[in-house]
Amino acid sequence: KQVVLLMGVAEGWALAIQDTIDLYESNKLRQATELLNDIEIQVEQYFEHTPHIETADELQQLTIICHHLNNDPIINFVREARIKLQQMLQQRSQETSAAPSELAGNLKATVIALRDLIAKAHEHYSSDQIHSAANCLLEAEKKAAAAYTAGSDVVDLDALLEVMQQLNADPILVKIKNEAHEIADVMSNFTGTDGWIAEKDTGPIRVFYKREQSLDTITLRLEGTIDVPLFNILSLVYESDLYSKWIPFCKHSKRIAKLARSRQIISQLFSLPPPVSNRELCLWGYGIDALQTHDAIMIVGRSCDEDGADSFMGHALPPKGKNVRMSCKYLGFHLTPLSPSRTHLKIISNLDMHLKFIPVSMINFFTRKLASTLFKKLKKLATNFEGSIYQQRIAETPEFYGYLSDKLKSYFHERTKVPNSDVTSP
């Protein structure tokens, strides 16, 4: 109140709103709900006893205050928490069947279970098991919502609200949600049938395409079963600075940053036939261990320089020069190990090469033909690593390749225990 008197009504409320947000971010939700209640009472009393607004500036300031009170997501969450707390406390005062120690124990067990699920989500995410992480997160959100609406465990609501805040604001949990949605969007293209046209539907390699009218591009989907170990295919993808050895027209590639074991930012330079000038592409990609949930290893990627960005996740991207920067809406690999030496491979991509002066039909035809070439080069290179630079890289990077080898050995070992499994024993 002293702040309000000294600095003016609107300025005082602005500071109080910021204090409410600060309390929320410090996990002091009960204090935040009390302060918000005081603010709203003062706002209501002000408008009741103020017949008119003196100045346009004051009107503008009060409009901003009201906007924050009604639209700020943190303020709305605190208000909802306050209302729920009041309901719970009222119900608690009327209850006689449950002792306070029993109620406290129930809430304590719920909070412990929630924190355990959050810890498991973090653990799965660090192991690239994003589907499992997302499942833990979904279960935690359901438990938190159920506890929040139960209306009985009210001995220490702050502990529950603190966990709920973590579910909404923890950077890793936010990444899990976003990446789970991204993976689902990309992988859904492997199962749908609407709009797909067969370019090549015979032999070991099948190529399909779908016109994306809104993007003026096509999406390509390649499928095939090849007698190549999944380990070797993943080695080709992981060694991003060697893409020129198997990606058609890739003249040079570089790993800009390795953010985690299976997360990279890369750049590529493509030398295309005349009269087309060189193209370049900046990609962000990550691997997903879905062996336990989908019997597959997945890889998802996309352009990381949207809207002309010169950096991504704190890492500088190559400056734009005379080469045209291509755009990749999405890129996906779905790799299913059928045996230690046999893999079912599916690749999908939507790439805009920004060739404005060449008919779209010609670009799409050219791209579809390139898809078959890529598949054949990948198979040829991955068939045998003996004496190659890939064999050298595998020996030089035991942290990643040892982890990958152990993961696949464990998967095949478990699969051979399953009756009627079609997986060949190692």
Short mmCIF file of C-alpha atoms in Angstrom, two decimals:
data_model
loop_
_atom_site.label_atom_id
_atom_site.label_comp_id
_atom_site.label_asym_id
_atom_site.label_seq_id
_atom_site.Cartn_x
_atom_site.Cartn_y
_atom_site.Cartn_z
CA LYS A 1 0.00 0.00 0.00
CA GLN A 2 2.90 2.33 0.71
CA VAL A 3 4.24 1.61 -2.78
CA VAL A 4 0.85 2.46 -4.25
CA LEU A 5 0.69 5.76 -2.38
CA LEU A 6 4.23 6.78 -3.33
CA MET A 7 4.32 5.80 -6.98
CA GLY A 8 0.70 6.00 -8.05
CA VAL A 9 -1.99 3.40 -8.34
CA ALA A 10 -1.00 1.81 -11.65
CA GLU A 11 2.73 1.76 -10.92
CA GLY A 12 2.10 0.10 -7.56
CA TRP A 13 -0.06 -2.60 -9.07
CA ALA A 14 2.52 -3.25 -11.78
CA LEU A 15 5.16 -3.85 -9.11
CA ALA A 16 2.78 -6.06 -7.16
CA ILE A 17 2.00 -8.13 -10.25
CA GLN A 18 5.72 -8.61 -10.86
CA ASP A 19 6.13 -9.62 -7.20
CA THR A 20 3.39 -12.20 -7.71
CA ILE A 21 5.23 -13.64 -10.71
CA ASP A 22 8.52 -13.65 -8.77
CA LEU A 23 6.88 -15.53 -5.90
CA TYR A 24 5.48 -18.07 -8.36
CA GLU A 25 8.89 -18.58 -9.97
CA SER A 26 10.39 -19.05 -6.47
CA ASN A 27 7.86 -21.82 -5.78
CA LYS A 28 6.12 -19.68 -3.13
CA LEU A 29 2.68 -20.24 -4.57
CA ARG A 30 0.69 -19.74 -1.42
CA GLN A 31 2.22 -16.27 -0.95
CA ALA A 32 1.63 -15.57 -4.66
CA THR A 33 -2.07 -16.41 -4.35
CA GLU A 34 -2.42 -14.14 -1.30
CA LEU A 35 -0.72 -11.21 -3.03
CA LEU A 36 -2.83 -11.65 -6.17
CA ASN A 37 -5.95 -11.66 -4.03
CA ASP A 38 -4.88 -8.32 -2.46
CA ILE A 39 -4.24 -6.82 -5.92
CA GLU A 40 -7.61 -7.84 -7.28
CA ILE A 41 -9.41 -6.47 -4.21
CA GLN A 42 -7.61 -3.13 -4.60
CA VAL A 43 -8.40 -2.98 -8.34
CA GLU A 44 -12.06 -3.68 -7.68
CA GLN A 45 -12.24 -1.07 -4.90
CA TYR A 46 -10.46 1.50 -7.06
CA PHE A 47 -12.99 1.24 -9.87
CA GLU A 48 -15.87 1.25 -7.41
CA HIS A 49 -14.74 4.53 -5.79
CA THR A 50 -13.24 6.32 -8.81
CA PRO A 51 -16.02 7.88 -10.91
CA HIS A 52 -13.74 8.86 -13.81
CA ILE A 53 -10.16 8.52 -15.06
CA GLU A 54 -8.17 11.73 -14.83
CA THR A 55 -5.73 11.41 -17.77
CA ALA A 56 -5.18 9.41 -20.93
CA ASP A 57 -1.85 8.17 -19.55
CA GLU A 58 -3.56 6.85 -16.46
CA LEU A 59 -6.19 5.14 -18.61
CA GLN A 60 -3.46 3.50 -20.67
CA GLN A 61 -1.62 2.31 -17.56
CA LEU A 62 -4.78 0.88 -16.02
CA THR A 63 -5.63 -0.84 -19.30
CA ILE A 64 -2.21 -2.53 -19.26
CA ILE A 65 -2.72 -3.62 -15.65
CA CYS A 66 -6.11 -5.14 -16.45
CA HIS A 67 -4.65 -6.88 -19.50
CA HIS A 68 -1.93 -8.51 -17.37
CA LEU A 69 -4.41 -9.56 -14.71
CA ASN A 70 -6.65 -11.22 -17.29
CA ASN A 71 -4.17 -12.62 -19.83
CA ASP A 72 -0.79 -13.31 -18.23
CA PRO A 73 -0.47 -17.15 -18.11
CA ILE A 74 1.36 -17.14 -14.77
CA ILE A 75 -1.20 -14.83 -13.17
CA ASN A 76 -4.01 -17.03 -14.50
CA PHE A 77 -2.34 -20.13 -13.07
CA VAL A 78 -1.89 -18.45 -9.67
CA ARG A 79 -5.54 -17.33 -9.72
CA GLU A 80 -6.70 -20.85 -10.53
CA ALA A 81 -4.51 -22.21 -7.75
CA ARG A 82 -6.00 -19.70 -5.30
CA ILE A 83 -9.57 -20.67 -6.22
CA LYS A 84 -8.76 -24.37 -5.95
CA LEU A 85 -7.00 -23.85 -2.63
CA GLN A 86 -10.00 -22.04 -1.22
CA GLN A 87 -12.27 -24.88 -2.33
CA MET A 88 -9.98 -27.50 -0.83
CA LEU A 89 -9.65 -25.65 2.47
CA GLN A 90 -13.41 -25.27 2.69
CA GLN A 91 -13.93 -28.96 2.05
CA ARG A 92 -11.18 -29.82 4.51
CA SER A 93 -12.90 -27.85 7.25
CA GLN A 94 -16.06 -29.90 6.70
CA GLU A 95 -14.35 -33.29 6.71
CA THR A 96 -14.29 -35.42 9.81
CA SER A 97 -13.59 -38.89 8.43
CA ALA A 98 -9.91 -38.48 7.57
CA ALA A 99 -7.24 -37.47 10.03
CA PRO A 100 -4.75 -34.73 9.04
CA SER A 101 -1.87 -37.24 9.17
CA GLU A 102 -3.71 -39.50 6.71
CA LEU A 103 -4.32 -36.61 4.31
CA ALA A 104 -0.71 -35.50 4.60
CA GLY A 105 0.49 -39.02 3.88
CA ASN A 106 -1.64 -39.27 0.75
CA LEU A 107 -0.33 -36.02 -0.63
CA LYS A 108 3.24 -36.87 0.28
CA ALA A 109 2.99 -40.20 -1.57
CA THR A 110 1.53 -38.44 -4.62
CA VAL A 111 4.28 -35.84 -4.72
CA ILE A 112 6.97 -38.52 -4.33
CA ALA A 113 5.42 -40.50 -7.21
CA LEU A 114 5.31 -37.38 -9.39
CA ARG A 115 8.94 -36.51 -8.70
CA ASP A 116 9.92 -40.09 -9.48
CA LEU A 117 8.14 -39.92 -12.84
CA ILE A 118 9.84 -36.62 -13.64
CA ALA A 119 13.23 -38.13 -12.78
CA LYS A 120 12.48 -41.11 -15.04
CA ALA A 121 11.46 -38.76 -17.86
CA HIS A 122 14.82 -36.99 -17.54
CA GLU A 123 16.64 -40.32 -17.49
CA HIS A 124 14.85 -41.61 -20.59
CA TYR A 125 15.49 -38.36 -22.42
CA SER A 126 19.23 -38.49 -21.69
CA SER A 127 19.19 -42.02 -23.19
CA ASP A 128 17.39 -40.80 -26.35
CA GLN A 129 14.25 -42.73 -25.35
CA ILE A 130 11.89 -39.86 -26.08
CA HIS A 131 8.76 -42.00 -26.38
CA SER A 132 9.37 -43.49 -22.94
CA ALA A 133 10.12 -40.03 -21.57
CA ALA A 134 6.89 -38.69 -23.04
CA ASN A 135 4.93 -41.58 -21.51
CA CYS A 136 6.36 -40.80 -18.07
CA LEU A 137 5.53 -37.15 -18.52
CA LEU A 138 1.98 -37.92 -19.60
CA GLU A 139 1.46 -40.17 -16.59
CA ALA A 140 2.85 -37.47 -14.28
CA GLU A 141 0.51 -34.86 -15.74
CA LYS A 142 -2.48 -37.16 -15.25
CA LYS A 143 -1.52 -37.90 -11.65
CA ALA A 144 -0.96 -34.22 -10.90
CA ALA A 145 -4.29 -33.25 -12.42
CA ALA A 146 -6.08 -35.97 -10.47
CA ALA A 147 -4.45 -34.90 -7.19
CA TYR A 148 -5.15 -31.26 -7.92
CA THR A 149 -8.85 -31.87 -8.47
CA ALA A 150 -9.32 -34.49 -5.74
CA GLY A 151 -10.13 -31.89 -3.09
CA SER A 152 -8.86 -33.93 -0.14
CA ASP A 153 -5.08 -33.78 0.08
CA VAL A 154 -4.71 -30.16 1.17
CA VAL A 155 -2.27 -30.36 4.06
CA ASP A 156 0.57 -28.94 1.98
CA LEU A 157 -0.71 -27.87 -1.43
CA ASP A 158 2.50 -25.96 -2.16
CA ALA A 159 4.41 -29.22 -2.69
CA LEU A 160 1.92 -30.36 -5.33
CA LEU A 161 1.80 -26.96 -7.01
CA GLU A 162 5.60 -26.88 -7.11
CA VAL A 163 5.65 -30.17 -9.03
CA MET A 164 2.90 -28.91 -11.34
CA GLN A 165 4.96 -25.82 -12.02
CA GLN A 166 7.95 -28.02 -12.87
CA LEU A 167 5.80 -30.00 -15.30
CA ASN A 168 4.97 -26.76 -17.12
CA ALA A 169 8.33 -24.97 -16.97
CA ASP A 170 11.18 -27.50 -16.72
CA PRO A 171 13.28 -26.98 -19.91
CA ILE A 172 13.88 -30.72 -20.40
CA LEU A 173 10.20 -31.56 -19.94
CA VAL A 174 9.29 -28.84 -22.43
CA LYS A 175 11.76 -30.37 -24.91
CA ILE A 176 10.23 -33.80 -24.37
CA LYS A 177 6.76 -32.48 -25.17
CA ASN A 178 7.90 -30.58 -28.26
CA GLU A 179 10.05 -33.39 -29.65
CA ALA A 180 7.40 -36.03 -28.99
CA HIS A 181 4.95 -33.97 -31.07
CA GLU A 182 7.56 -33.41 -33.78
CA ILE A 183 8.40 -37.12 -33.96
CA ALA A 184 4.73 -38.06 -34.15
CA ASP A 185 4.13 -35.58 -36.99
CA VAL A 186 7.07 -36.84 -39.05
CA MET A 187 6.47 -40.53 -38.41
CA SER A 188 2.76 -40.26 -39.24
CA ASN A 189 3.82 -39.85 -42.88
CA PHE A 190 5.16 -43.41 -42.84
CA THR A 191 1.77 -44.93 -42.02
CA GLY A 192 -0.65 -42.78 -44.03
CA THR A 193 -1.76 -43.70 -47.54
CA ASP A 194 -3.69 -40.63 -48.69
CA GLY A 195 -2.09 -38.68 -51.52
CA TRP A 196 0.92 -40.94 -52.04
CA ILE A 197 1.89 -41.82 -55.62
CA ALA A 198 4.19 -44.75 -56.43
CA GLU A 199 7.24 -43.73 -58.42
CA LYS A 200 8.85 -47.16 -58.08
CA ASP A 201 6.86 -49.91 -56.41
CA THR A 202 8.82 -53.02 -57.41
CA GLY A 203 12.11 -54.56 -56.39
CA PRO A 204 13.96 -54.05 -53.10
CA ILE A 205 13.49 -50.27 -53.13
CA ARG A 206 10.13 -48.53 -53.30
CA VAL A 207 9.79 -44.78 -53.87
CA PHE A 208 6.63 -42.78 -53.22
CA TYR A 209 5.94 -39.08 -53.43
CA LYS A 210 3.18 -36.71 -52.42
CA ARG A 211 2.60 -33.20 -53.69
CA GLU A 212 2.46 -30.57 -50.97
CA GLN A 213 0.33 -27.87 -52.56
CA SER A 214 0.82 -25.34 -49.77
CA LEU A 215 4.62 -25.66 -49.98
CA ASP A 216 4.92 -26.06 -53.77
CA THR A 217 7.20 -29.06 -53.12
CA ILE A 218 6.88 -32.81 -52.84
CA THR A 219 7.46 -35.12 -49.92
CA LEU A 220 9.50 -38.22 -50.73
CA ARG A 221 9.21 -41.58 -49.01
CA LEU A 222 11.66 -44.42 -49.59
CA GLU A 223 11.21 -47.94 -48.27
CA GLY A 224 13.21 -51.11 -48.60
CA THR A 225 14.77 -54.07 -46.84
CA ILE A 226 18.52 -54.38 -47.25
CA ASP A 227 21.05 -56.94 -46.07
CA VAL A 228 23.01 -54.39 -44.08
CA PRO A 229 23.46 -54.18 -40.28
CA LEU A 230 21.57 -51.34 -38.62
CA PHE A 231 24.81 -50.50 -36.84
CA ASN A 232 26.44 -49.65 -40.19
CA ILE A 233 23.53 -47.52 -41.39
CA LEU A 234 23.56 -45.52 -38.17
CA SER A 235 27.32 -45.04 -38.57
CA LEU A 236 26.76 -43.41 -41.98
CA VAL A 237 24.21 -41.03 -40.49
CA TYR A 238 26.25 -40.25 -37.37
CA GLU A 239 29.44 -39.35 -39.26
CA SER A 240 27.90 -36.19 -40.66
CA ASP A 241 31.15 -34.79 -42.06
CA LEU A 242 31.31 -37.76 -44.46
CA TYR A 243 27.94 -37.27 -46.13
CA SER A 244 29.64 -36.51 -49.45
CA LYS A 245 30.43 -40.22 -49.70
CA TRP A 246 26.79 -41.30 -50.06
CA ILE A 247 24.40 -38.34 -50.45
CA PRO A 248 24.07 -37.41 -54.13
CA PHE A 249 25.62 -34.04 -55.13
CA CYS A 250 26.82 -33.36 -51.58
CA LYS A 251 30.20 -31.73 -52.09
CA HIS A 252 31.01 -30.97 -48.47
CA SER A 253 29.46 -31.41 -45.04
CA LYS A 254 30.42 -30.23 -41.58
CA ARG A 255 29.33 -30.91 -38.03
CA ILE A 256 28.70 -27.48 -36.52
CA ALA A 257 27.97 -28.75 -33.03
CA LYS A 258 27.35 -31.98 -31.15
CA LEU A 259 24.86 -31.09 -28.42
CA ALA A 260 24.48 -34.58 -26.97
CA ARG A 261 25.31 -38.15 -27.84
CA SER A 262 22.72 -38.29 -30.64
CA ARG A 263 22.08 -34.60 -31.38
CA GLN A 264 23.89 -32.59 -34.02
CA ILE A 265 23.76 -29.35 -35.96
CA ILE A 266 25.27 -29.77 -39.41
CA SER A 267 25.79 -27.87 -42.66
CA GLN A 268 25.99 -29.25 -46.20
CA LEU A 269 27.11 -27.84 -49.53
CA PHE A 270 25.61 -29.25 -52.72
CA SER A 271 27.10 -28.89 -56.20
CA LEU A 272 24.26 -29.31 -58.68
CA PRO A 273 24.48 -29.66 -62.47
CA PRO A 274 24.57 -26.40 -64.52
CA PRO A 275 22.87 -24.04 -64.81
CA VAL A 276 21.86 -24.49 -61.17
CA SER A 277 24.17 -22.78 -58.70
CA ASN A 278 25.47 -24.37 -55.51
CA ARG A 279 23.03 -24.97 -52.67
CA GLU A 280 23.60 -25.24 -48.95
CA LEU A 281 21.57 -26.60 -46.07
CA CYS A 282 21.72 -26.20 -42.29
CA LEU A 283 20.11 -29.05 -40.37
CA TRP A 284 19.32 -29.91 -36.79
CA GLY A 285 18.77 -33.60 -36.12
CA TYR A 286 18.50 -36.08 -33.29
CA GLY A 287 18.17 -39.82 -32.82
CA ILE A 288 15.44 -41.65 -30.92
CA ASP A 289 15.89 -45.04 -29.30
CA ALA A 290 12.46 -46.57 -29.86
CA LEU A 291 13.56 -50.19 -29.83
CA GLN A 292 11.48 -51.02 -26.76
CA THR A 293 8.38 -49.11 -27.84
CA HIS A 294 8.39 -49.36 -31.66
CA ASP A 295 11.14 -51.90 -32.52
CA ALA A 296 13.00 -49.14 -34.34
CA ILE A 297 15.64 -46.47 -34.22
CA MET A 298 14.30 -43.15 -35.50
CA ILE A 299 16.04 -40.00 -36.66
CA VAL A 300 14.30 -36.66 -37.08
CA GLY A 301 15.72 -33.49 -38.63
CA ARG A 302 14.73 -30.12 -40.03
CA SER A 303 16.22 -26.80 -41.07
CA CYS A 304 17.57 -24.78 -38.18
CA ASP A 305 17.88 -21.37 -39.85
CA GLU A 306 14.22 -20.41 -40.11
CA ASP A 307 13.49 -16.73 -40.73
CA GLY A 308 17.12 -16.04 -41.54
CA ALA A 309 18.46 -16.96 -38.10
CA ASP A 310 22.27 -16.80 -37.84
CA SER A 311 22.48 -19.11 -34.80
CA PHE A 312 20.69 -22.10 -33.33
CA MET A 313 20.72 -23.20 -29.70
CA GLY A 314 23.59 -20.84 -29.05
CA HIS A 315 25.76 -22.05 -31.93
CA ALA A 316 26.63 -19.81 -34.88
CA LEU A 317 25.49 -21.00 -38.29
CA PRO A 318 27.55 -20.44 -41.45
CA PRO A 319 26.99 -16.92 -42.79
CA LYS A 320 24.91 -16.72 -45.92
CA GLY A 321 27.02 -16.06 -48.99
CA LYS A 322 26.54 -16.52 -52.69
CA ASN A 323 25.12 -20.04 -52.29
CA VAL A 324 21.36 -20.44 -52.10
CA ARG A 325 20.13 -21.71 -48.72
CA MET A 326 17.70 -24.63 -49.09
CA SER A 327 14.89 -25.38 -46.63
CA CYS A 328 14.01 -28.73 -45.10
CA LYS A 329 10.59 -28.83 -43.48
CA TYR A 330 11.30 -32.27 -42.08
CA LEU A 331 13.50 -35.32 -42.51
CA GLY A 332 12.89 -38.70 -40.95
CA PHE A 333 14.49 -42.13 -40.77
CA HIS A 334 12.64 -45.17 -39.43
CA LEU A 335 15.06 -48.09 -39.11
CA THR A 336 13.83 -51.51 -38.03
CA PRO A 337 16.44 -54.21 -37.34
CA LEU A 338 15.12 -57.53 -38.68
CA SER A 339 18.30 -59.36 -37.72
CA PRO A 340 21.86 -58.33 -36.88
CA SER A 341 22.61 -58.20 -40.61
CA ARG A 342 19.28 -57.15 -42.10
CA THR A 343 17.39 -53.86 -41.78
CA HIS A 344 14.11 -52.45 -43.00
CA LEU A 345 14.73 -48.83 -43.88
CA LYS A 346 12.25 -46.00 -44.41
CA ILE A 347 13.27 -42.42 -45.22
CA ILE A 348 11.02 -39.40 -45.65
CA SER A 349 11.87 -35.80 -46.50
CA ASN A 350 10.40 -32.54 -47.68
CA LEU A 351 13.05 -30.32 -49.20
CA ASP A 352 12.69 -26.98 -50.96
CA MET A 353 15.70 -26.32 -53.21
CA HIS A 354 14.46 -22.80 -54.12
CA LEU A 355 14.74 -23.30 -57.87
CA LYS A 356 12.35 -20.57 -58.98
CA PHE A 357 13.24 -20.59 -62.68
CA ILE A 358 12.86 -24.36 -63.20
CA PRO A 359 9.36 -25.92 -63.49
CA VAL A 360 8.22 -27.65 -60.33
CA SER A 361 7.36 -30.78 -62.29
CA MET A 362 10.97 -31.07 -63.48
CA ILE A 363 12.34 -30.50 -59.98
CA ASN A 364 10.07 -33.16 -58.54
CA PHE A 365 11.01 -35.67 -61.27
CA PHE A 366 14.70 -35.02 -60.69
CA THR A 367 14.29 -35.36 -56.92
CA ARG A 368 12.47 -38.67 -57.21
CA LYS A 369 15.25 -40.14 -59.32
CA LEU A 370 17.81 -38.94 -56.79
CA ALA A 371 15.99 -40.84 -54.06
CA SER A 372 16.75 -44.18 -55.68
CA THR A 373 20.38 -43.19 -56.17
CA LEU A 374 20.72 -42.27 -52.50
CA PHE A 375 19.29 -45.60 -51.41
CA LYS A 376 21.67 -47.58 -53.62
CA LYS A 377 24.76 -45.61 -52.53
CA LEU A 378 23.84 -46.01 -48.88
CA LYS A 379 23.45 -49.76 -49.27
CA LYS A 380 26.72 -50.15 -51.15
CA LEU A 381 28.75 -48.13 -48.67
CA ALA A 382 27.20 -49.68 -45.55
CA THR A 383 27.63 -53.27 -46.69
CA ASN A 384 31.28 -53.52 -45.65
CA PHE A 385 33.29 -51.12 -43.49
CA GLU A 386 36.49 -53.15 -43.44
CA GLY A 387 39.46 -50.88 -44.12
CA SER A 388 37.28 -47.80 -44.54
CA ILE A 389 37.32 -44.48 -42.72
CA TYR A 390 34.13 -45.60 -40.96
CA GLN A 391 35.99 -48.48 -39.36
CA GLN A 392 38.55 -45.94 -38.17
CA ARG A 393 35.87 -43.60 -36.78
CA ILE A 394 34.20 -46.47 -34.92
CA ALA A 395 37.48 -47.28 -33.22
CA GLU A 396 38.06 -43.60 -32.38
CA THR A 397 34.61 -43.03 -30.86
CA PRO A 398 34.01 -45.84 -28.35
CA GLU A 399 31.63 -43.75 -26.24
CA PHE A 400 28.99 -43.60 -28.96
CA TYR A 401 29.62 -46.80 -30.88
CA GLY A 402 30.09 -48.88 -27.72
CA TYR A 403 26.74 -47.58 -26.47
CA LEU A 404 25.11 -48.32 -29.84
CA SER A 405 26.59 -51.82 -30.05
CA ASP A 406 25.48 -52.72 -26.53
CA LYS A 407 22.00 -51.36 -27.23
CA LEU A 408 21.55 -53.49 -30.36
CA LYS A 409 23.03 -56.63 -28.75
CA SER A 410 20.62 -56.26 -25.85
CA TYR A 411 17.69 -55.78 -28.22
CA PHE A 412 18.49 -58.91 -30.26
CA HIS A 413 19.12 -60.91 -27.10
CA GLU A 414 15.67 -60.01 -25.78
CA ARG A 415 14.00 -60.58 -29.14
CA THR A 416 15.35 -64.13 -29.45
CA LYS A 417 13.50 -64.96 -26.22
CA VAL A 418 10.16 -64.04 -27.81
CA PRO A 419 8.22 -67.04 -29.25
CA ASN A 420 7.67 -66.91 -33.03
CA SER A 421 10.13 -64.01 -33.37
CA ASP A 422 11.46 -63.62 -36.90
CA VAL A 423 14.72 -62.15 -35.68
CA THR A 424 17.77 -64.20 -36.52
CA SER A 425 19.96 -65.04 -33.56
CA PRO A 426 23.28 -63.11 -33.51
#
